[in-house]
Coordinates of C-alpha atoms and ligand atoms in Angstrom, one line a residue:
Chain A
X1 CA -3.5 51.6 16.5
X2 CA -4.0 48.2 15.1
X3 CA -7.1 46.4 14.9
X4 CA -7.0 43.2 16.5
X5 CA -10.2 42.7 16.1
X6 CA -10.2 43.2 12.9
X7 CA -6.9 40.9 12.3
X8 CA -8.3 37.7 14.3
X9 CA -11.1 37.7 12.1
X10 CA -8.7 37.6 9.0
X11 CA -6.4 35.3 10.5
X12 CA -9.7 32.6 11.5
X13 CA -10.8 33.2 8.2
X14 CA -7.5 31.9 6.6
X15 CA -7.3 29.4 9.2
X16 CA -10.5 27.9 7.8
X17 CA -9.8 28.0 4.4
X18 CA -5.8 26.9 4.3
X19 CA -5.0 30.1 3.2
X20 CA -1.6 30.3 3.6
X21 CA -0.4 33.2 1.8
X22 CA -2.5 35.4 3.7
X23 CA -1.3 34.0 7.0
X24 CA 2.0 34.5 6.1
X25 CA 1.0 37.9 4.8
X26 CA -0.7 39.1 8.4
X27 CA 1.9 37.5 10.5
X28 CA 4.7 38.8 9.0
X29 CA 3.8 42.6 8.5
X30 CA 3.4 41.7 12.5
X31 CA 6.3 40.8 13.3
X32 CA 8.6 42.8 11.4
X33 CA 6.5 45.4 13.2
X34 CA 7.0 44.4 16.5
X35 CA 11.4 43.9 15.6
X36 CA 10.9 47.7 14.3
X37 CA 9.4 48.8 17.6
X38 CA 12.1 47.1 19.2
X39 CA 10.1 44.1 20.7
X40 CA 12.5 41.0 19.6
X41 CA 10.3 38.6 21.5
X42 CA 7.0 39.4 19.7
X43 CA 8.4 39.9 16.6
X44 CA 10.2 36.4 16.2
X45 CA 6.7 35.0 17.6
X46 CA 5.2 36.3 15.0
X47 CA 7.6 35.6 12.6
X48 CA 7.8 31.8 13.2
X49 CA 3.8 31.5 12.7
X50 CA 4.8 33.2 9.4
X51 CA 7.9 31.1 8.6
X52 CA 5.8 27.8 9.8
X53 CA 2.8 28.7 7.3
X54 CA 5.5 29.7 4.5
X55 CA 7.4 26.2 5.0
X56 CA 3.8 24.1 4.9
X57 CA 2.4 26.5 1.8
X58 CA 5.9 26.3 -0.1
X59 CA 5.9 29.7 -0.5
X60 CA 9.3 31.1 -1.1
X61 CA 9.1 33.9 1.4
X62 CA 10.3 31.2 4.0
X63 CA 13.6 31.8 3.1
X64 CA 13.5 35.6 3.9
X65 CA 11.9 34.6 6.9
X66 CA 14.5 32.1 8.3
X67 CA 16.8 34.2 7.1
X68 CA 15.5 36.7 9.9
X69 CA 15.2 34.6 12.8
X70 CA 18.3 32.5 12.2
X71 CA 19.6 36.6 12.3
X72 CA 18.0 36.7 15.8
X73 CA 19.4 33.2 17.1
X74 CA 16.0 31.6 17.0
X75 CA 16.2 29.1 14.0
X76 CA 18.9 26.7 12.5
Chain B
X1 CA 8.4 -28.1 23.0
X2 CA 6.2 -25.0 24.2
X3 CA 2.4 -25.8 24.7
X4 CA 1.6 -22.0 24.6
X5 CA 1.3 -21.9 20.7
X6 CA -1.9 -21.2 19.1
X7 CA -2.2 -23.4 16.6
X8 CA -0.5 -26.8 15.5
X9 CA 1.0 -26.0 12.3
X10 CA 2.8 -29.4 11.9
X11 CA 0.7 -31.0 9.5
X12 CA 0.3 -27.9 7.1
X13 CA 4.3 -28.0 6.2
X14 CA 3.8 -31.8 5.3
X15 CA 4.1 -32.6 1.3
X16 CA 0.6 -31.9 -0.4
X17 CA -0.2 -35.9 -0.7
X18 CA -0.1 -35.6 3.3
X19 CA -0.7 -32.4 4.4
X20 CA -3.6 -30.5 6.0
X21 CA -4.4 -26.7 5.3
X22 CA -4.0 -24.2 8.0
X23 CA -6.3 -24.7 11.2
X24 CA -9.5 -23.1 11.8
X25 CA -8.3 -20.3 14.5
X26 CA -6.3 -18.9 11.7
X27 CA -9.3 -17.8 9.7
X28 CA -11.4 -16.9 13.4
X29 CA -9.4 -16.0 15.7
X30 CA -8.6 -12.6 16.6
X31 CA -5.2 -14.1 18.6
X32 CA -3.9 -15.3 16.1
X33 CA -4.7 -12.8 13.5
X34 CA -2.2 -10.4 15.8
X35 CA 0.3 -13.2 15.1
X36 CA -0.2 -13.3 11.8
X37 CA -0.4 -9.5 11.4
X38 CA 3.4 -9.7 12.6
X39 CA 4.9 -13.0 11.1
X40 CA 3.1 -13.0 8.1
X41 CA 2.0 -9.2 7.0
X42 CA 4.8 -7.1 8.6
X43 CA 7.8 -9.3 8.8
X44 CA 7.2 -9.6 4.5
X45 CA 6.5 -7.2 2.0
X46 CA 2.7 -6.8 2.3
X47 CA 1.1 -4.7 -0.6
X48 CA 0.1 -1.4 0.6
X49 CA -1.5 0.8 -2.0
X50 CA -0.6 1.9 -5.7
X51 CA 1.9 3.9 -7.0
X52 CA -0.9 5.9 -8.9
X53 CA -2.6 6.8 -5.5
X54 CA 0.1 9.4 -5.6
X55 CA 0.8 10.2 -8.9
X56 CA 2.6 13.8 -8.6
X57 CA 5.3 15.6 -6.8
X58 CA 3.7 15.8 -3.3
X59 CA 0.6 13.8 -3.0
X60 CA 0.3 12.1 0.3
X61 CA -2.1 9.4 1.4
X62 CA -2.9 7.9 5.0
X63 CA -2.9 4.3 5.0
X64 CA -4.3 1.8 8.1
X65 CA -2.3 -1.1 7.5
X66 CA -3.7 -3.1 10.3
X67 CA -3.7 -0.5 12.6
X68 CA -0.2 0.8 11.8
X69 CA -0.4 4.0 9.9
X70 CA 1.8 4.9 7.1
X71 CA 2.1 7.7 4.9
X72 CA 2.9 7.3 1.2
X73 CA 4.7 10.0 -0.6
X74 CA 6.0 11.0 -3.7
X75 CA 9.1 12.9 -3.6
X76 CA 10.6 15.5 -6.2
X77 CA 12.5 13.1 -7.4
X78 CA 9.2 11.5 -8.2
X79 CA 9.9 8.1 -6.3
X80 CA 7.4 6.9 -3.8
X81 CA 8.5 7.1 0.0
X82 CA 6.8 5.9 2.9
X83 CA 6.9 6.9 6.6
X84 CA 5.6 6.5 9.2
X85 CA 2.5 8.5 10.0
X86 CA 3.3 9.7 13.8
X87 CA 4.8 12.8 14.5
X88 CA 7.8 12.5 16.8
X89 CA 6.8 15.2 19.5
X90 CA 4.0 14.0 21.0
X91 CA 2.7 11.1 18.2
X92 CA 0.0 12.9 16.2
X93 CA -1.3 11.7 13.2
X94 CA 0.0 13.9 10.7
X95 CA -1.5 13.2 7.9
X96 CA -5.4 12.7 7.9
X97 CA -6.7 12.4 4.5
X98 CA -5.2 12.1 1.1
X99 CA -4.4 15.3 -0.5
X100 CA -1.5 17.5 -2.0
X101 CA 1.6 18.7 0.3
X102 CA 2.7 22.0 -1.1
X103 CA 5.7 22.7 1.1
X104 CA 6.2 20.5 4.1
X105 CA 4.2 18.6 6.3
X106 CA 2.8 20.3 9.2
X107 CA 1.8 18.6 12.3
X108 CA -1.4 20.1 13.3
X109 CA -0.7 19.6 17.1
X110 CA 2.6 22.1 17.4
X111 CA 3.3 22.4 14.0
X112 CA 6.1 20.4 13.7
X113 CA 7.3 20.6 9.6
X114 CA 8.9 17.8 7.9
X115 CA 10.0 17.9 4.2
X116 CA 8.7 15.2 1.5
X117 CA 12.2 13.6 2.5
X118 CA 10.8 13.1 6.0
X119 CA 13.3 15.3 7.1
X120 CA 12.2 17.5 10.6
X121 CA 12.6 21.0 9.0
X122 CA 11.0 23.2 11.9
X123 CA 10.3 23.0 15.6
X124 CA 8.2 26.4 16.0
X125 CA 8.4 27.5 19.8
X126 CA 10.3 24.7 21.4
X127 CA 12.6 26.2 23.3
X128 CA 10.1 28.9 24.6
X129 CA 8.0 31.4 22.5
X130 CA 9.7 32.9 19.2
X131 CA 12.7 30.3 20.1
X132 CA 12.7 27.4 17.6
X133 CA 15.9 25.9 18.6
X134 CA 16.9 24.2 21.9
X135 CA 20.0 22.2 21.9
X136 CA 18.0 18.9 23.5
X137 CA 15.8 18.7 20.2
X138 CA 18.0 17.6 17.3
X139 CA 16.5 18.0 14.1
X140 CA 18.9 15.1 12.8
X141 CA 17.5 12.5 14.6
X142 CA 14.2 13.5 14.3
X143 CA 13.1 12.5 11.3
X144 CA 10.0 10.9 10.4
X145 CA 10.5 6.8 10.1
X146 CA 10.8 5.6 7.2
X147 CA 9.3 2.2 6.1
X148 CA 11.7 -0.3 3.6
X149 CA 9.2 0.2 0.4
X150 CA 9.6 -0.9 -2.8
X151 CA 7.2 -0.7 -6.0
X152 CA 6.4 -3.5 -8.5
X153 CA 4.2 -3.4 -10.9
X154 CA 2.3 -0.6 -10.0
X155 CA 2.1 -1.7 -6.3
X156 CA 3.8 0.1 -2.9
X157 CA 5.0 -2.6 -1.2
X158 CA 6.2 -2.2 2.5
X159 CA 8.5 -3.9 4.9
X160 CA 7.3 -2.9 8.6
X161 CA 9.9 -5.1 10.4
X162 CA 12.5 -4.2 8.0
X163 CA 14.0 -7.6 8.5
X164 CA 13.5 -8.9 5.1
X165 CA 15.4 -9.8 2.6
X166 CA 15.8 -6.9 0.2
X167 CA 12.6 -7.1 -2.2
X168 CA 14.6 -8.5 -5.5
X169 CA 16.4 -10.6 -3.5
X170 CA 13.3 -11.9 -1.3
X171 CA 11.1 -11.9 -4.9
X172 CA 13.7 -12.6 -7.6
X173 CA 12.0 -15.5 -8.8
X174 CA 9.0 -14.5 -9.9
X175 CA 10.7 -10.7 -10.6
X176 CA 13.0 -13.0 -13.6
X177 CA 9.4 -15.1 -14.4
X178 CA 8.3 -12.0 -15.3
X179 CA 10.9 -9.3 -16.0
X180 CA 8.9 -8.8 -19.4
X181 CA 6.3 -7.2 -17.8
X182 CA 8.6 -5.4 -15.7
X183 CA 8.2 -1.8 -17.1
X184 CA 6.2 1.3 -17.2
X185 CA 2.5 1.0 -16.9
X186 CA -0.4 3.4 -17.7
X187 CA -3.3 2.9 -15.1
X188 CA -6.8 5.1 -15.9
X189 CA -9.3 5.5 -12.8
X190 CA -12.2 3.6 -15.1
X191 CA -9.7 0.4 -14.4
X192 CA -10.4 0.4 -11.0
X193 CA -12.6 -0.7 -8.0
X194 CA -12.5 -2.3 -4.9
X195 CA -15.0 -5.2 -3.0
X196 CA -15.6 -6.0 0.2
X197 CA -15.4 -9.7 1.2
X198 CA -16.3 -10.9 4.1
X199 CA -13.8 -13.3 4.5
X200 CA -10.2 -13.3 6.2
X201 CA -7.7 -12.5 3.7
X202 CA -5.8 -15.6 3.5
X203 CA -8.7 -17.1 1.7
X204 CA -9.0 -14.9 -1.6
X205 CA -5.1 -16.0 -2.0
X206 CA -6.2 -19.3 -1.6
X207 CA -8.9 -19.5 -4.4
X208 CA -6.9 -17.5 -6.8
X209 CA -4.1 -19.8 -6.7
X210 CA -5.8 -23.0 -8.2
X211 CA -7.6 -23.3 -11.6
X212 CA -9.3 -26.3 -10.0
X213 CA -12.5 -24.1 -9.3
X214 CA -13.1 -22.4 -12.6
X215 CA -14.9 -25.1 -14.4
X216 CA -17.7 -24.2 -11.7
X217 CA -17.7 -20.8 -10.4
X218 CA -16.4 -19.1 -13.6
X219 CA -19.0 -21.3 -15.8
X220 CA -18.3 -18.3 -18.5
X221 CA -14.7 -19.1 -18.7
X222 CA -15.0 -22.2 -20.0
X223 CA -15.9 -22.0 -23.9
X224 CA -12.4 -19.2 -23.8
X225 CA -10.0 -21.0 -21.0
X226 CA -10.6 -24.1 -20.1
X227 CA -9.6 -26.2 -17.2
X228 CA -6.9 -28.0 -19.3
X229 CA -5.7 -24.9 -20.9
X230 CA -4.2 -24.2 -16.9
X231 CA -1.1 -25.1 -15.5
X232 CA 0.3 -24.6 -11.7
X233 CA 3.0 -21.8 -10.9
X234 CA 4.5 -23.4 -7.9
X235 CA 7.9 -22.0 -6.2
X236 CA 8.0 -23.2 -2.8
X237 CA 8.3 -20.5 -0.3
X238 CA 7.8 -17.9 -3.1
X239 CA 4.7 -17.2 -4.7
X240 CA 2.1 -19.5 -6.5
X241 CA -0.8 -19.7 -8.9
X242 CA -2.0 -20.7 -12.2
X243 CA -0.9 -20.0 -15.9
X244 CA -3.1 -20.4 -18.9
X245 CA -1.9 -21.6 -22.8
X246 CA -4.8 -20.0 -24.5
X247 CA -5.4 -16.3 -23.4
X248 CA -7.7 -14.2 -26.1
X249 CA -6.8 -10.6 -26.4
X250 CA -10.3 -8.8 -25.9
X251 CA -12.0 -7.2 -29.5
X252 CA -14.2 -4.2 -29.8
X253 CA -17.2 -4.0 -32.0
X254 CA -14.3 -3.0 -35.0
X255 CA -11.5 -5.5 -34.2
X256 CA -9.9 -3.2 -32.0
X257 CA -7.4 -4.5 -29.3
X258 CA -4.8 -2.9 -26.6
X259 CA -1.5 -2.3 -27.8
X260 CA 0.7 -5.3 -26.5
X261 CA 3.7 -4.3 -23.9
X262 CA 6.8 -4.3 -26.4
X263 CA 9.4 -7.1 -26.9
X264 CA 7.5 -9.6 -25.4
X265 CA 8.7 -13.5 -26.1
X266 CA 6.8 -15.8 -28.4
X267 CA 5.1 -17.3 -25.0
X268 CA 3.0 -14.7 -24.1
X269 CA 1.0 -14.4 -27.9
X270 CA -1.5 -16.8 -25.9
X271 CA -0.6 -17.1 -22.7
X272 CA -1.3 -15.5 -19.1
X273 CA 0.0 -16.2 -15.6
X274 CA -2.2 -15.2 -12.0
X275 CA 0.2 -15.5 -9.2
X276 CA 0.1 -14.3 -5.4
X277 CA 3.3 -12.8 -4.6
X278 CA 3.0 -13.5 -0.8
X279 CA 1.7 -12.4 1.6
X280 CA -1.3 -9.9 0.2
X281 CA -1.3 -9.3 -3.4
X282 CA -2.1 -10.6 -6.7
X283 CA -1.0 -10.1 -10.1
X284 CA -2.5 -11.3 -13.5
X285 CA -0.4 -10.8 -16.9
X286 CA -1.3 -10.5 -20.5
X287 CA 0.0 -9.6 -23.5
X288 CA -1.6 -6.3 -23.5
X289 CA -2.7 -5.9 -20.1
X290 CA -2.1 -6.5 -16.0
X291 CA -4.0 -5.9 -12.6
X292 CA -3.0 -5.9 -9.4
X293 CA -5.2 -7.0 -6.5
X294 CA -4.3 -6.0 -2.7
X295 CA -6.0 -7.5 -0.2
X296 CA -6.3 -5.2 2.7
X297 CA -7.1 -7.5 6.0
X298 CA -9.7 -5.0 7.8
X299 CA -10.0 -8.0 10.2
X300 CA -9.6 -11.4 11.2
X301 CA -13.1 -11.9 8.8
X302 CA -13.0 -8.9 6.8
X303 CA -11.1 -7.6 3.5
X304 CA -10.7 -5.3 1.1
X305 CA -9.9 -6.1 -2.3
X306 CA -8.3 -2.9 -4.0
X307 CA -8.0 -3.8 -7.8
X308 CA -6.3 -1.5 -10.3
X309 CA -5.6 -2.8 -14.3
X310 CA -2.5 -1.2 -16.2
X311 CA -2.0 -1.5 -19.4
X312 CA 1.1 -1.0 -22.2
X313 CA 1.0 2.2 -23.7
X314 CA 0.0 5.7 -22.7
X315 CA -2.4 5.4 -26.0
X316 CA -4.0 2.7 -24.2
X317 CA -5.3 4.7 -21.2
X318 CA -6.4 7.7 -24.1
X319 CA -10.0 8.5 -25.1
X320 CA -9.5 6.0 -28.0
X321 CA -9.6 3.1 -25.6
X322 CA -11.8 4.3 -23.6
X323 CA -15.0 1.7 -24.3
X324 CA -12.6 -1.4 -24.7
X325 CA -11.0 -0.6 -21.4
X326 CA -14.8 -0.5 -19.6
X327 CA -15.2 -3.6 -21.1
X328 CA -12.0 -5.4 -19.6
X329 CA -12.7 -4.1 -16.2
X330 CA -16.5 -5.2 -16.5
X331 CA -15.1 -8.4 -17.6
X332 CA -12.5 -8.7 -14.7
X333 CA -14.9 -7.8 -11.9
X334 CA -17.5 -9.9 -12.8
X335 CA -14.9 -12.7 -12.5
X336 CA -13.9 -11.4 -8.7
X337 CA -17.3 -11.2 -8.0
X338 CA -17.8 -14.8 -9.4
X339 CA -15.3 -15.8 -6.1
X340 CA -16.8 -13.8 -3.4
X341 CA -19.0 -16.7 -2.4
X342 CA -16.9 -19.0 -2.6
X343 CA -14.5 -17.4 -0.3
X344 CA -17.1 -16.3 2.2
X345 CA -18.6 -19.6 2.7
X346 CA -15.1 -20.7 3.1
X347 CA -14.9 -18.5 5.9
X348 CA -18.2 -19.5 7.1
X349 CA -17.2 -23.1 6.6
X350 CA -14.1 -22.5 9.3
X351 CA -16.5 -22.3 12.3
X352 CA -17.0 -25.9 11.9
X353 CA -15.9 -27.9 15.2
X354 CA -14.5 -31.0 13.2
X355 CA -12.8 -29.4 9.7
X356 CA -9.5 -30.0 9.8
X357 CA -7.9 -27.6 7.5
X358 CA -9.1 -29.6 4.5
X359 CA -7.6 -32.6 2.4
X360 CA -6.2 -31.5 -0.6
X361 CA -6.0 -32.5 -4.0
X362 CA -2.4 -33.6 -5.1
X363 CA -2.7 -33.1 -8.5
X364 CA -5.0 -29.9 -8.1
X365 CA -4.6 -27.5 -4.9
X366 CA -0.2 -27.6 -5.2
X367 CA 0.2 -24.0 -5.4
X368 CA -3.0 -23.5 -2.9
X369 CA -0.7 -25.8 -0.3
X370 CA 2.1 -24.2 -1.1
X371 CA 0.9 -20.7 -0.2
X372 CA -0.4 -22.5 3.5
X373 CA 3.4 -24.3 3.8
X374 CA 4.8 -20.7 3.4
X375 CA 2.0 -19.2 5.7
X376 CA 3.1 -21.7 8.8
X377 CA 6.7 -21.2 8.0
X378 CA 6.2 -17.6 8.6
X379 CA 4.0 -18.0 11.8
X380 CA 6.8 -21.0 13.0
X381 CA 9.7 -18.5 12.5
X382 CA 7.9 -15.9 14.3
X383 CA 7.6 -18.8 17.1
X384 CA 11.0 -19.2 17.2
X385 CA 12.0 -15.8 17.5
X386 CA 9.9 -15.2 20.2
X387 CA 11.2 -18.4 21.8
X388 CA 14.9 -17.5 21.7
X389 CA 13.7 -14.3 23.4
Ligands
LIG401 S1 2.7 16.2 18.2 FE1 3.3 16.9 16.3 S2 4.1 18.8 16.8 FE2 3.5 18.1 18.7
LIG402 FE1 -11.8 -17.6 -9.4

């Protein structure tokens, strides 16, 4: 089971502090869960708080990231 | 002939023998401050902020300019772009405080991303949760605004209407005046600082365009640059202000002095020029040194003077300098400061009933009047544009 608790606490946290690598971090490992479970919808929510956070850090895991959702018909 | 103006500007475009300077409401009244702020600020190319407010790859700052915000940028390319500082979804500010952009900039409404180019890069969620597409919101046309800018002399110069001439065009005279000081420039933060003036804008151009005053506000100038030593800059419709025939280079305790821009002409051994390049800033040159002044009209009775000196060589701005350069801004402030009461009681002055907007001196106020005839040619061309409306 996840721990959401757990998880909103880390995602405030880097909230606060502009941490973007760990938001990118958190909401990607949840999204590519969710697409593994089957859940499309959830997964490319997930994944675009990830790509957003990757585009605003630079952080070059935005490419593998729009990579994905332009897969799934959800980015240009 | 339409009685709604606000002011009669006929008189101030009369030769200087006959003219009068600009009425009282346009140092007091907050009606025709909005005009101005249109005819005069954004229909020119009003001084905005310094290139060396955003010296690397990324750095942003907000800027009010009169209520309009802007957004200064410097690109990967390392120019200096600026845009305006609305999102186009739903108009947020994007950009609160000056600071580095890593990646894009993210709206912090919807997260909206645009790139350093001002390009819209991401849309999260807008066609429906996980959807960041929808074929109503085109990224292409979507981009942030971008302001007309152009930098000179270490200054961000904007355009707001975008109706002006192309800055070397709309400047070229004084750009040729000076193209010898037209190249790179090293700026240290110990060379600037910024004063408060309670005072509408128009009048810290005024003062600094005549020499007339020196003799007794700057009593200290006298024994180094003295009232004869000045002669007028005067280009109708252009810029104006003084030039002096004996400027000193400033010594250290050892005879040291600041390494003088290269290939200069014979001229400038003792000479340096002040001029206003209309509407809001003002430049000094020197052999080994130049400032930049921007006046930032807070309002109709308030401004900001944001001053920054640059000089030749990136030795200059080293540790070797460092005491010398102290020295010259010391110097240069206490000269601004010299003018503050001057140009506050001016201010003052314009609540009274009966002035007329002065009488002034043929031989001495030229490139004052000059700066007043271009003023109410701006405001009368804004008239007129409204009038073929
Ligand atoms: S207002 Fe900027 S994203 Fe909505
Ligand atoms: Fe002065």
């Amino acid at each position: 089971m996840i721990d959401y608790d757990h998880l909103n606490a880390q995602v405030l946290a880097a909230h606060d502090s502009g941490d973007n690598a760990t938001l990118v971090r958190i909401y990607q490992k949840l999204g590519n869960d969710e697409l593994a479970n089957g859940h499309e919808l959830e997964g490319a929510y997930f994944l675009t708080q990830a790509y957003v956070y990757a585009l605003e850090g630079g952080l070059p895991v935005a490419k593998e990231i729009h990579k994905t959702l332009v897969a799934l018909g959800r980015e240009e | 002939m339409t009685e709604s103006h606000l002011s009669d500007l006929s008189d101030v475009t009369k030769p200087v023998s006959l003219a009068r300077g600009l009425p009282n409401a346009h140092y007091i009244d907050e009606e025709v401050f909005k005009e101005e702020r249109q005819s005069v600020l954004f229909d020119n190319w009003a001084g905005v902020g310094f290139a060396h407010d955003v010296p690397n790859e990324g750095d942003a700052m907000p800027v009010d300019f009169l209520g309009m915000p802007l957004l200064l940028v410097r690109d990967a390319e390392g120019n200096v772009n600026v845009y305006q500082n609305t999102c186009r979804h739903r108009g947020m500010i994007l950009v609160k405080e000056k600071g580095n952009i890593r990646g894009t900039i993210r709206c912090p409404y919807h997260s909206w991303c645009y790139g350093l180019d001002g390009a819209l890069r991401s849309t999260p969620h807008v066609g429906g949760p996980g959807q960041n597409i929808h074929e109503d919101i085109k990224r292409n046309e979507l981009g942030l605004f971008e302001i007309r800018s152009h930098v000179y002399l270490g200054v961000v110069f904007v355009n707001v209407s975008g109706t002006a001439d192309d800055f070397t065009v709309a400047h070229s005279e004084l750009l040729e005046r000076w193209k010898e000081f037209d190249k790179p420039l090293y700026h240290h933060e110990d060379g600037a600082f910024v004063l408060e003036v309670d005072s509408n804008w128009k009048l810290a151009v005024e003062n600094y365009s005549e020499s007339y005053h020196l003799p007794w506000v700057h009593p200290g100038l006298n024994t180094v640059s003295r009232l004869e030593d000045h002669y007028h800059l005067e280009e109708q419709y252009k810029y104006s202000g003084q030039g002096s025939v004996v400027y000193q280079q400033l010594k250290g305790e050892d005879g040291q002095t600041f390494p003088d821009f290269k290939d200069l002409t014979d001229k400038w051994d003792t000479a340096s020029e002040y001029a206003t390049l209309y509407p809001n800033v003002m430049f000094g040159v020197h052999r080994d040194h130049s400032y930049a002044i921007i006046l930032e009209p807070v309002g109709v009775n308030k401004t900001r003077e944001h001053v920054a000196l640059y000089y030749a060589s990136d030795e200059a701005v080293g540790d070797a300098y460092k005491k010398l350069r102290v020295t010259n801004a010391d110097f240069w402030e206490e000269v601004f400061k010299e003018d503050i009461f001057v140009v506050e009681g001016m201010q003052k002055g314009r609540h009274g009933v009966f002035f007329d907007g002065g009488k002034f001196s043929p031989a001495m106020d030229g490139p004052t009047h000059i700066f007043h005839e271009w003023v109410a040619t701006q405001i009368n061309n804004g008239r007129a544009k409204m009038a073929a409306e």
